[in-house]
Amino acid sequence: MCGIIGYVGGSSAEPILVEGLRRLEYRGYDSAGLAICNGGVLTCTKVAGKIARLEEEIDGRELPGQCGIAHTRWATHGPPTQDNAHPHTDCSGKIALVHNGIIENYAYLKDTLEKEGHVFTSETDSEVLVHLIEKYFKGNLESAVQQALQWVTGTYGIGVVAVDDPGKIVGARNGSPLVVGIGNGEYFLASDVPAILRHTRQVIYLDDQELVVLTKDGLRTSTIADNEAVTKIVQEISWDVDRAEKEGYAHFMLKEIYEQARTVSDAISGRTVQDDGTARLGGLNLTDEQLRSTKRVIITACGTSFHAGLIGEYMLEEWARIPVEVEYASEFRYRNPVIEDGTLCIVISQSGETADTLAAMREARRRGARALGICNVVGSMIAREADGGVYIHAGPEIGVASTKAFTSQVVVLSLITLLMGRMRHMSVADGQRTIAALRALPGQIQTILEQADEIKRIAKIYCEHDNFLYLGRGCNYPVALEGALKLKEISYIHAEGYPAAEMKHGPIALITKHMPVVVIATKDSAYEKVMGNLSEVKARRGRILAIATEGDSEIKNHAEHVFYIPPTLQALTPVLSVIPLQLLAYYIAVMRECNVDQPRNLAKSVTVE
Ligand code: M6R
């Protein structure tokens, strides 16, 4: 949530900052701004609205200077107005700051600073930071930032510049991501890698409680607490800049849906052992004995990742015969969860920085569970704090609605299941069958994607409706939840996901011809039961769109529209059945002229509780 970019070097800062902001816009798009130092002058420009508004505002004006910071906001404290936009400046207008995170003791700090004569111009929590830095500033910016942060409780990733300490950006991190890009005589500070990838692949990830000073001649990292120098490892980003571009697709979401044949293949690649019918996962940091003696698994996550977790539950119980509980991270952390010996906590997060998920993982570890992270963003908080983990390697997911991360999460869960299952009840033959099914998935996904026009045609028929019900059973129940979530978040249509049989205990009252029912009715052990549920819908004149298995002609007697997907193992069906639902939500949102990549009120990474 909120995107930060900073630049210091030999080039004009403004175009670099604006371009970086565009690449970070998925992190928030309520308001935007930038501050550039040029000699003794600090120019600060900010607007309510998206980056495009900021560009309009700047258009035609010269913003000279080779050192600056910029921000795109997702509002927490104070509405998305120009005053609340970042950067925030101190009373003299000579220090500017951008912030991502939440300052928990801001009310106390603001009160104290106001009594000391500081004048605030926004309702944000962030503004206290710049006044606090002003209070300690005596010509050395890093020293002022370091002293100011001693008073702060909360999370922050910040970038600060001051005209009286020119050519310098100070960054600091506690709980909100910051990455430093190392160029040739130039340095970058950003919330996320895509913002700087056009300029450099050499990066340093700041850790919590670290501060960095950037000038065009070099960088210094130190601890915030006592200014002790810290040596950081420079890492090379391997994916190329195209993976963070739309590459001709109308939206990132569509591009990411279409990437799934490759991303699923990447998630599997090199991780199966054909002869033994098992999986090989490098980063688990668990011995075979620890894996074998796992008595119980707790999966915790939010949103789409939570839905992947529900499928993981189904797989682990079915194939590995391990009892599993899946909990919303936001609930788990505030309960008093029972963690017994032998509990493994699997934490799923695309971004690796979701505040609730991170807190749930910390709680589980505090109580003695070992935590395995399933993350996409390399070097993210959850990935680093977990005892071990598996990267899904899906590449940057920019669309706010998660798509390719979901299918890769499910695949990684199936690999963990395969590994644990083979240590328990699963035979070599079953393991090999699973591997064959996994390897077939990318080709099957491609087949589905080639029929996207059919989903588009169906979307046209249904796009006017304002309420939808999604039904599924077994491992397709979480797919119903995920299909409904996709529709809700990008087209603002009310949609509910339900276990198909549960419908008759209440939601059936909603069924009319105006409430389409989307059902995942693949040929599996629940098929006949689902047909019964569909008859109940039909008897009430409900309109049905079914996702069915190729070759199933019976389904046409029940459903008005049918979309076929290839057959696979029951537990892997979600990897295929979710794709037409992603496309359906996408096309309906486009037809309703919604902003697909930046749906209202949402941000990609939810770093607040
Ligand atoms: O980065 P995470 O996987 O932890 O994010 C969890 C949710 O915030 C995320 O899945 C959210 O629900 C998406 N907007 C769903 O499309």
XYZ file of C-alpha atoms and ligand atoms in Angstrom:
625
model
C 0.000 0.000 0.000
C 1.396 3.338 -1.133
C 4.300 3.440 -3.538
C 7.556 5.296 -2.976
C 10.280 6.175 -5.467
C 13.395 8.283 -4.989
C 16.215 9.231 -7.322
C 19.643 10.828 -6.903
C 22.227 10.953 -9.680
C 23.282 12.880 -12.761
C 19.971 12.892 -14.656
C 16.867 14.979 -14.324
C 14.867 13.404 -11.477
C 11.349 14.311 -12.604
C 10.817 11.903 -15.540
C 12.418 9.054 -13.577
C 10.148 9.675 -10.601
C 6.977 9.945 -12.687
C 7.780 6.812 -14.646
C 8.560 4.969 -11.408
C 5.273 6.104 -9.917
C 3.377 4.727 -12.895
C 4.918 1.341 -12.212
C 3.948 1.554 -8.561
C 0.420 2.766 -9.126
C -0.969 -0.691 -8.335
C 0.043 -0.023 -4.712
C -2.406 2.860 -4.372
C -3.958 5.485 -6.580
C -5.818 7.988 -4.418
C -3.356 10.853 -4.784
C 0.196 11.415 -5.962
C 3.038 13.868 -5.641
C 6.747 14.529 -5.945
C 9.383 16.781 -4.406
C 12.587 17.755 -6.171
C 15.607 19.559 -4.721
C 17.433 21.934 -7.003
C 20.139 24.037 -5.390
C 18.502 25.788 -2.474
C 14.965 25.269 -3.758
C 12.533 22.447 -2.982
C 9.637 22.107 -5.439
C 6.731 20.041 -4.205
C 3.841 19.193 -6.524
C 0.899 17.042 -5.459
C -2.608 16.263 -6.586
C -5.682 14.323 -5.525
C -6.214 11.511 -8.026
C -4.056 9.282 -10.145
C -0.573 9.695 -11.617
C -2.136 10.932 -14.861
C -3.464 13.933 -12.898
C 0.022 14.582 -11.543
C 1.420 14.500 -15.071
C -1.234 16.989 -16.202
C -0.314 19.208 -13.290
C 3.395 19.128 -14.120
C 2.876 19.434 -17.863
C 4.734 22.339 -19.349
C 6.407 23.346 -16.108
C 10.087 22.846 -15.567
C 10.990 20.854 -12.503
C 14.777 20.883 -12.653
C 16.883 18.958 -10.163
C 18.691 15.653 -9.901
C 17.477 14.531 -6.507
C 13.884 13.881 -5.551
C 11.219 11.662 -4.028
C 7.692 10.767 -5.106
C 4.660 8.899 -3.791
C 1.368 7.329 -4.850
C -1.096 6.975 -1.989
C -3.706 4.561 -0.673
C -5.484 6.602 1.974
C -5.563 5.445 5.580
C -5.528 8.589 7.733
C -7.407 11.400 6.006
C -9.318 11.361 2.714
C -7.561 11.469 -0.669
C -7.194 15.251 -0.959
C -4.325 17.336 -2.247
C -3.369 18.373 1.299
C -3.180 14.761 2.405
C -1.122 13.726 -0.628
C 2.585 13.084 -0.120
C 5.297 14.395 -0.059
C 4.733 16.252 3.188
C 6.948 19.191 4.014
C 8.120 20.710 7.278
C 7.225 24.219 8.480
C 10.074 25.819 6.517
C 9.237 23.967 3.290
C 12.844 22.800 3.108
C 12.447 19.146 4.081
C 10.111 16.741 2.229
C 9.086 13.206 3.129
C 7.177 10.302 1.586
C 5.863 7.505 3.787
C 4.301 4.084 3.409
C 2.939 2.493 6.600
C 1.119 3.667 9.707
C 2.465 5.767 12.554
C 0.598 4.389 15.544
C 1.548 7.108 18.042
C 0.973 9.971 15.598
C -1.744 11.625 17.706
C 0.609 11.962 20.676
C 3.490 13.134 18.464
C 1.299 15.660 16.663
C 0.013 17.068 19.902
C 3.545 17.458 21.264
C 4.878 19.010 18.067
C 1.964 21.440 17.811
C 2.638 22.575 21.359
C 6.228 23.220 20.270
C 4.939 25.456 17.478
C 4.882 23.160 14.435
C 2.054 23.853 12.017
C 0.347 20.890 10.347
C -1.408 21.130 7.014
C -2.798 17.607 6.566
C -4.851 15.010 8.433
C -2.318 12.264 7.834
C -0.300 10.330 10.359
C 2.726 10.680 8.048
C 3.121 14.418 8.457
C 4.356 14.041 12.050
C 7.512 12.407 10.679
C 8.635 15.404 8.676
C 8.047 17.790 11.602
C 9.905 15.458 13.909
C 12.824 15.394 11.466
C 12.672 19.197 11.245
C 12.963 19.336 15.033
C 16.259 17.412 14.986
C 17.693 18.821 11.761
C 20.996 20.628 12.262
C 22.396 20.285 8.746
C 22.786 16.496 8.636
C 19.666 14.751 7.335
C 20.510 11.175 8.310
C 21.257 12.205 11.847
C 17.893 14.032 12.077
C 16.014 11.048 10.627
C 17.760 8.664 12.967
C 16.937 10.758 16.027
C 13.344 11.339 14.941
C 12.643 7.660 14.393
C 13.581 6.831 17.984
C 10.206 8.382 18.951
C 8.110 6.582 16.418
C 5.917 3.532 16.954
C 4.450 1.911 13.891
C 5.394 0.820 10.414
C 7.225 2.862 7.864
C 9.138 2.896 4.643
C 10.230 6.497 4.147
C 12.239 8.650 1.770
C 13.390 12.103 2.866
C 15.203 15.007 1.151
C 16.337 18.396 2.505
C 17.570 21.426 0.561
C 19.992 22.282 3.354
C 21.693 18.892 3.002
C 21.571 18.711 -0.800
C 22.103 15.781 -3.186
C 21.035 13.237 -0.591
C 18.066 10.912 0.016
C 17.636 9.223 3.362
C 15.472 6.109 3.460
C 14.425 4.039 6.466
C 12.353 0.949 6.955
C 10.312 -0.702 9.639
C 7.633 -3.088 8.414
C 7.067 -1.525 4.982
C 9.253 -2.642 2.094
C 12.097 -0.560 0.667
C 14.531 -1.553 -2.003
C 17.609 0.367 -3.131
C 18.581 0.278 -6.801
C 22.263 0.699 -7.657
C 23.007 2.359 -10.985
C 26.068 3.911 -12.532
C 26.586 7.122 -10.576
C 22.935 7.077 -9.593
C 20.807 5.460 -6.879
C 17.134 4.700 -6.490
C 14.879 4.066 -3.547
C 11.566 2.285 -4.115
C 8.800 0.269 -2.507
C 9.090 -2.396 -5.133
C 11.446 -3.532 -7.885
C 9.278 -2.764 -10.985
C 9.713 0.966 -10.288
C 13.459 0.857 -10.929
C 13.926 -2.101 -13.221
C 14.253 0.072 -16.290
C 17.389 1.607 -14.762
C 19.101 -1.195 -12.876
C 18.904 -4.844 -11.847
C 21.299 -4.486 -8.922
C 19.346 -4.090 -5.726
C 19.657 -4.141 -1.967
C 16.667 -4.981 0.189
C 16.559 -2.963 3.379
C 15.634 -4.869 6.504
C 13.516 -3.596 9.366
C 15.137 -0.985 11.561
C 17.627 -0.027 8.850
C 18.447 3.331 7.373
C 20.120 4.137 4.071
C 21.809 7.297 2.839
C 22.008 7.723 -0.933
C 24.070 10.289 -2.830
C 25.206 10.112 -6.445
C 28.594 8.928 -5.174
C 27.476 5.994 -3.053
C 25.324 4.578 -0.318
C 25.632 3.781 3.362
C 23.362 1.470 5.322
C 23.133 1.490 9.102
C 20.884 0.562 11.988
C 18.305 3.114 13.061
C 18.794 2.399 16.746
C 22.508 3.166 17.040
C 23.760 4.129 13.582
C 25.982 1.043 13.327
C 27.077 0.351 9.750
C 25.370 -2.678 8.146
C 26.838 -4.567 5.198
C 24.181 -5.549 2.698
C 24.292 -8.117 -0.092
C 23.698 -6.764 -3.585
C 21.203 -8.966 -5.397
C 20.583 -9.293 -9.123
C 16.980 -9.239 -10.332
C 16.624 -12.013 -12.883
C 13.265 -11.232 -14.494
C 13.288 -8.663 -17.227
C 11.411 -5.427 -17.477
C 8.822 -6.836 -19.924
C 7.332 -8.927 -17.151
C 6.214 -5.716 -15.484
C 4.768 -4.253 -18.716
C 1.383 -4.816 -20.339
C 3.001 -6.076 -23.564
C 0.072 -5.058 -25.740
C -2.670 -6.396 -23.471
C -5.432 -3.933 -22.578
C -4.904 -4.551 -18.865
C -2.364 -6.152 -16.552
C -5.087 -8.472 -15.311
C -5.684 -9.862 -18.802
C -1.958 -10.221 -19.401
C -1.577 -12.054 -16.105
C -4.493 -14.385 -16.884
C -2.812 -15.211 -20.183
C 0.553 -15.803 -18.518
C -0.772 -18.730 -16.524
C 0.339 -21.501 -18.874
C 3.889 -20.267 -18.328
C 3.640 -19.358 -14.655
C 2.143 -22.724 -13.741
C 4.907 -24.398 -15.703
C 7.504 -22.269 -13.860
C 5.997 -23.240 -10.497
C 6.388 -26.928 -11.318
C 9.665 -26.792 -13.188
C 12.535 -28.725 -11.580
C 10.437 -29.582 -8.555
C 9.240 -33.089 -9.375
C 11.103 -36.394 -9.149
C 9.518 -38.717 -11.691
C 11.086 -42.023 -10.578
C 10.086 -41.606 -6.943
C 6.773 -39.941 -7.746
C 7.515 -37.121 -5.349
C 8.471 -33.450 -5.163
C 11.788 -31.721 -4.471
C 11.447 -28.355 -2.767
C 14.712 -26.633 -1.939
C 13.850 -23.939 0.564
C 11.677 -25.759 3.083
C 14.378 -25.907 5.767
C 12.665 -28.945 7.223
C 14.242 -32.350 7.625
C 12.426 -35.398 6.293
C 11.869 -36.374 9.908
C 10.252 -33.023 10.709
C 8.019 -33.334 7.652
C 7.107 -36.923 8.529
C 6.292 -36.075 12.123
C 3.999 -33.149 11.237
C 0.755 -33.895 13.039
C -1.314 -30.958 11.928
C -1.156 -28.128 9.397
C -2.588 -24.657 9.859
C -2.897 -22.602 6.696
C -3.369 -18.888 7.095
C -3.788 -16.163 4.466
C -6.134 -13.436 3.195
C -8.303 -12.951 0.121
C -7.360 -14.966 -2.915
C -4.438 -16.564 -1.091
C -6.913 -17.776 1.535
C -8.930 -19.445 -1.219
C -5.776 -21.192 -2.429
C -5.289 -22.313 1.177
C -8.743 -23.938 1.209
C -7.720 -25.984 -1.807
C -4.497 -26.864 0.023
C -6.613 -28.207 2.875
C -8.510 -30.416 0.497
C -5.295 -31.746 -1.068
C -3.350 -32.316 2.144
C -6.216 -34.153 3.786
C -7.051 -36.188 0.692
C -3.542 -37.161 -0.413
C -1.340 -36.818 2.641
C -4.010 -37.598 5.287
C -2.847 -34.734 7.517
C -5.483 -32.773 9.448
C -5.582 -29.198 8.193
C -7.258 -26.011 9.370
C -7.462 -22.927 7.207
C -7.992 -19.568 8.853
C -8.244 -15.984 7.751
C -5.032 -14.430 9.006
C -6.982 -11.484 10.408
C -9.001 -13.863 12.606
C -6.180 -16.203 13.548
C -4.019 -13.468 15.007
C -6.726 -12.238 17.373
C -7.818 -15.636 18.651
C -6.016 -17.713 21.172
C -5.022 -20.477 18.761
C -4.009 -23.879 20.063
C -0.637 -24.807 18.600
C 0.479 -28.277 19.578
C 3.833 -29.926 19.014
C 4.182 -31.006 15.421
C 2.125 -28.120 14.000
C 3.271 -26.729 10.686
C 1.906 -23.314 9.728
C 1.706 -22.640 5.986
C 1.456 -18.934 5.257
C 0.347 -17.906 1.775
C 0.850 -14.420 0.391
C 1.486 -13.167 -3.114
C 3.029 -9.921 -1.914
C 4.623 -11.361 1.204
C 3.778 -8.141 3.000
C 0.076 -8.422 3.932
C -0.056 -7.069 7.486
C -2.577 -9.572 8.849
C -0.794 -12.549 7.298
C 2.553 -11.425 8.612
C 1.118 -10.931 12.092
C -0.565 -14.356 12.002
C 2.716 -15.981 11.009
C 4.541 -14.252 13.842
C 1.874 -15.406 16.288
C 2.109 -19.004 15.088
C 5.912 -18.959 15.383
C 5.738 -17.353 18.823
C 3.634 -20.321 19.911
C 6.093 -22.844 18.587
C 4.883 -23.694 15.095
C 7.323 -23.802 12.224
C 6.211 -21.480 9.462
C 6.489 -22.159 5.736
C 5.890 -19.191 3.456
C 4.400 -19.539 -0.012
C 5.195 -16.148 -1.538
C 5.680 -14.554 -4.904
C 7.671 -11.428 -4.075
C 11.267 -12.440 -3.510
C 12.806 -11.004 -0.358
C 9.427 -9.905 1.035
C 8.817 -9.797 4.780
C 6.965 -13.097 5.014
C 9.511 -14.835 2.807
C 12.311 -13.615 5.024
C 10.728 -14.213 8.410
C 9.362 -17.687 7.687
C 11.422 -20.689 8.782
C 11.369 -21.920 5.221
C 9.274 -21.618 2.119
C 8.611 -22.019 -1.540
C 8.523 -19.184 -4.032
C 5.780 -19.479 -6.616
C 7.940 -17.671 -9.218
C 4.964 -16.132 -11.019
C 6.788 -12.881 -11.810
C 5.374 -9.470 -10.900
C 1.616 -9.443 -10.450
C 0.487 -5.868 -11.048
C -3.278 -6.237 -11.533
C -4.955 -5.627 -8.186
C -7.138 -8.680 -8.764
C -4.886 -11.648 -8.152
C -4.984 -14.282 -10.900
C -1.720 -15.975 -11.813
C -0.590 -15.995 -8.198
C -3.630 -18.098 -7.287
C -2.970 -20.885 -9.791
C 0.716 -20.996 -8.872
C -0.103 -21.081 -5.155
C -2.366 -24.073 -5.755
C 0.367 -25.799 -7.740
C 2.934 -25.206 -4.983
C 0.473 -26.537 -2.402
C 0.058 -29.637 -4.541
C 3.845 -30.099 -4.578
C 4.029 -29.790 -0.794
C 1.182 -32.297 -0.607
C 2.960 -34.647 -2.968
C 6.112 -34.493 -0.870
C 4.280 -35.060 2.412
C 1.890 -37.586 0.906
C 4.716 -39.746 -0.401
C 6.179 -39.855 3.107
C 2.870 -41.223 4.319
C 0.115 -43.037 2.458
C 0.584 -42.128 -1.158
C 1.947 -44.846 -3.463
C 4.689 -44.277 -6.058
C 2.120 -44.902 -8.784
C -0.225 -42.249 -7.377
C 2.702 -39.861 -7.028
C 3.686 -40.431 -10.648
C 0.090 -39.977 -11.771
C 0.005 -36.664 -9.928
C 3.235 -35.526 -11.560
C 1.867 -36.425 -14.990
C -1.298 -34.452 -14.251
C 0.723 -31.479 -13.019
C 2.875 -31.497 -16.144
C -0.222 -31.563 -18.348
C -1.664 -28.423 -16.711
C 0.182 -25.746 -18.757
C -1.046 -27.235 -22.060
C -4.574 -27.543 -20.679
C -4.523 -23.929 -19.489
C -3.471 -22.901 -22.984
C -6.477 -24.754 -24.443
C -8.801 -22.856 -22.122
C -7.217 -19.515 -22.943
C -7.661 -20.188 -26.652
C -11.411 -20.237 -26.017
C -11.494 -16.880 -24.246
C -13.812 -15.493 -26.918
C -16.476 -17.957 -25.831
C -16.293 -16.578 -22.279
C -16.449 -13.069 -23.714
C -19.633 -14.015 -25.590
C -21.171 -15.426 -22.394
C -20.060 -12.351 -20.425
C -22.039 -10.171 -22.834
C -25.176 -12.143 -22.013
C -24.742 -11.815 -18.245
C -23.039 -8.453 -17.808
C -26.195 -6.489 -17.000
C -27.031 -8.501 -13.873
C -26.296 -7.008 -10.459
C -26.237 -10.186 -8.342
C -24.534 -13.512 -8.935
C -24.323 -16.774 -7.027
C -21.273 -19.013 -7.469
C -21.559 -22.662 -6.469
C -19.062 -25.489 -6.176
C -18.385 -28.546 -4.058
C -15.248 -30.111 -2.609
C -12.134 -28.473 -4.002
C -14.291 -26.409 -6.358
C -16.059 -24.672 -3.489
C -13.011 -22.397 -2.959
C -13.087 -21.771 -6.719
C -16.679 -20.557 -6.328
C -15.459 -18.190 -3.605
C -12.624 -17.011 -5.810
C -14.867 -16.514 -8.864
C -17.252 -14.422 -6.758
C -14.384 -12.380 -5.279
C -13.006 -11.624 -8.751
C -16.389 -10.404 -9.966
C -16.995 -8.297 -6.853
C -13.662 -6.563 -6.763
C -13.344 -5.495 -10.369
C -16.939 -5.040 -11.569
C -18.592 -4.014 -8.256
C -21.304 -6.629 -8.781
C -22.619 -8.354 -5.694
C -21.556 -11.994 -5.886
C -21.593 -14.772 -3.322
C -19.713 -18.038 -3.341
C -21.398 -21.003 -1.671
C -20.944 -24.737 -1.288
C -23.517 -26.017 -3.802
C -25.467 -28.146 -1.324
C -25.571 -25.388 1.264
C -27.613 -23.271 -1.126
C -30.848 -24.898 -0.065
C -30.274 -23.730 3.508
C -30.863 -20.100 2.643
C -29.488 -18.602 -0.573
C -32.017 -20.533 -2.637
C -34.488 -17.862 -1.554
C -32.583 -15.438 -3.785
C -32.899 -17.497 -6.959
C -34.890 -15.845 -9.727
C -34.182 -15.401 -13.404
C -32.416 -12.171 -12.433
C -29.774 -13.902 -10.315
C -27.437 -15.946 -12.519
C -25.864 -19.004 -10.963
C -22.314 -19.874 -11.980
C -21.547 -23.450 -11.056
C -18.356 -25.465 -11.225
C -19.762 -28.849 -12.208
C -16.773 -30.890 -13.294
C -16.928 -34.682 -13.583
C -15.759 -35.730 -10.153
C -17.045 -37.491 -7.075
C -19.549 -34.711 -6.345
C -20.913 -34.502 -9.901
C -24.264 -36.249 -9.372
C -24.955 -34.235 -6.233
C -24.178 -30.991 -8.044
C -26.637 -31.998 -10.792
C -29.266 -32.345 -8.050
C -28.450 -28.844 -6.829
C -28.763 -27.492 -10.370
C -32.210 -29.047 -10.741
C -33.207 -27.116 -7.638
C -31.980 -23.891 -9.232
C -33.676 -24.659 -12.539
C -36.979 -25.403 -10.843
C -36.892 -21.798 -9.599
C -36.190 -20.408 -13.072
C -32.578 -19.632 -12.245
C -30.168 -19.111 -15.161
C -27.123 -21.366 -14.987
C -23.637 -21.019 -16.421
C -21.713 -24.237 -15.836
C -17.997 -24.909 -15.951
C -17.937 -28.569 -16.974
C -15.546 -31.285 -18.076
C -14.985 -31.844 -21.781
C -17.203 -34.625 -23.112
C -20.010 -34.068 -20.583
C -23.175 -33.736 -22.670
C -25.588 -34.309 -19.762
C -24.752 -30.914 -18.278
C -26.499 -29.246 -21.206
C -29.815 -30.510 -19.829
C -29.230 -28.478 -16.705
C -27.336 -25.371 -17.711
C -28.225 -22.613 -20.152
C -24.557 -21.997 -20.941
C -21.657 -24.407 -20.596
C -17.920 -23.777 -20.769
C -15.782 -26.893 -21.023
C -12.385 -27.457 -19.442
C -10.075 -30.465 -19.936
C -10.170 -33.341 -17.431
C -7.515 -33.579 -14.724
C -7.154 -35.074 -11.254
C -9.976 -33.902 -9.018
C -7.698 -32.024 -6.618
C -6.025 -30.159 -9.477
C -9.300 -29.118 -11.126
C -9.232 -25.657 -9.474
C -6.132 -24.715 -11.497
C -8.268 -25.085 -14.632
C -11.776 -24.244 -13.438
C -10.763 -20.855 -12.052
C -9.496 -19.558 -15.401
C -12.886 -19.160 -17.137
C -14.116 -17.430 -13.964
C -11.188 -14.988 -14.043
C -11.991 -14.271 -17.693
C -15.701 -13.912 -16.977
C -15.050 -11.326 -14.251
C -12.573 -9.534 -16.490
C -14.883 -9.258 -19.512
C -17.903 -8.255 -17.429
C -15.840 -5.512 -15.755
C -14.631 -4.230 -19.135
C -18.199 -4.295 -20.495
C -19.342 -2.279 -17.487
C -16.477 0.153 -18.119
C -14.829 -0.461 -14.767
C -11.165 0.236 -14.122
C -9.978 -3.353 -14.138
C -6.413 -2.887 -12.920
C -7.237 -0.234 -10.333
C -10.612 -1.048 -8.821
C -12.012 1.517 -6.446
C -10.978 1.449 -2.773
C -8.494 -1.387 -3.264
C -4.712 -1.641 -3.300
C -2.528 -4.540 -4.253
C -0.713 -5.032 -0.970
C -2.745 -4.563 2.170
C -0.115 -3.500 4.658
C -2.575 -2.142 7.209
C -4.556 -4.197 9.701
O -0.464 -10.447 -1.203
P -1.443 -11.380 -0.536
O -1.612 -12.647 -1.277
O -1.164 -11.590 0.902
O -2.829 -10.593 -0.628
C -3.980 -11.103 -0.024
C -5.203 -10.354 -0.480
O -5.114 -9.013 -0.133
C -5.408 -10.461 -2.000
O -5.483 -11.786 -2.411
C -6.696 -9.725 -2.416
O -7.803 -10.387 -1.914
C -6.759 -9.598 -3.929
N -7.249 -8.307 -4.291
C -7.631 -10.607 -4.563
O -7.738 -10.458 -5.930
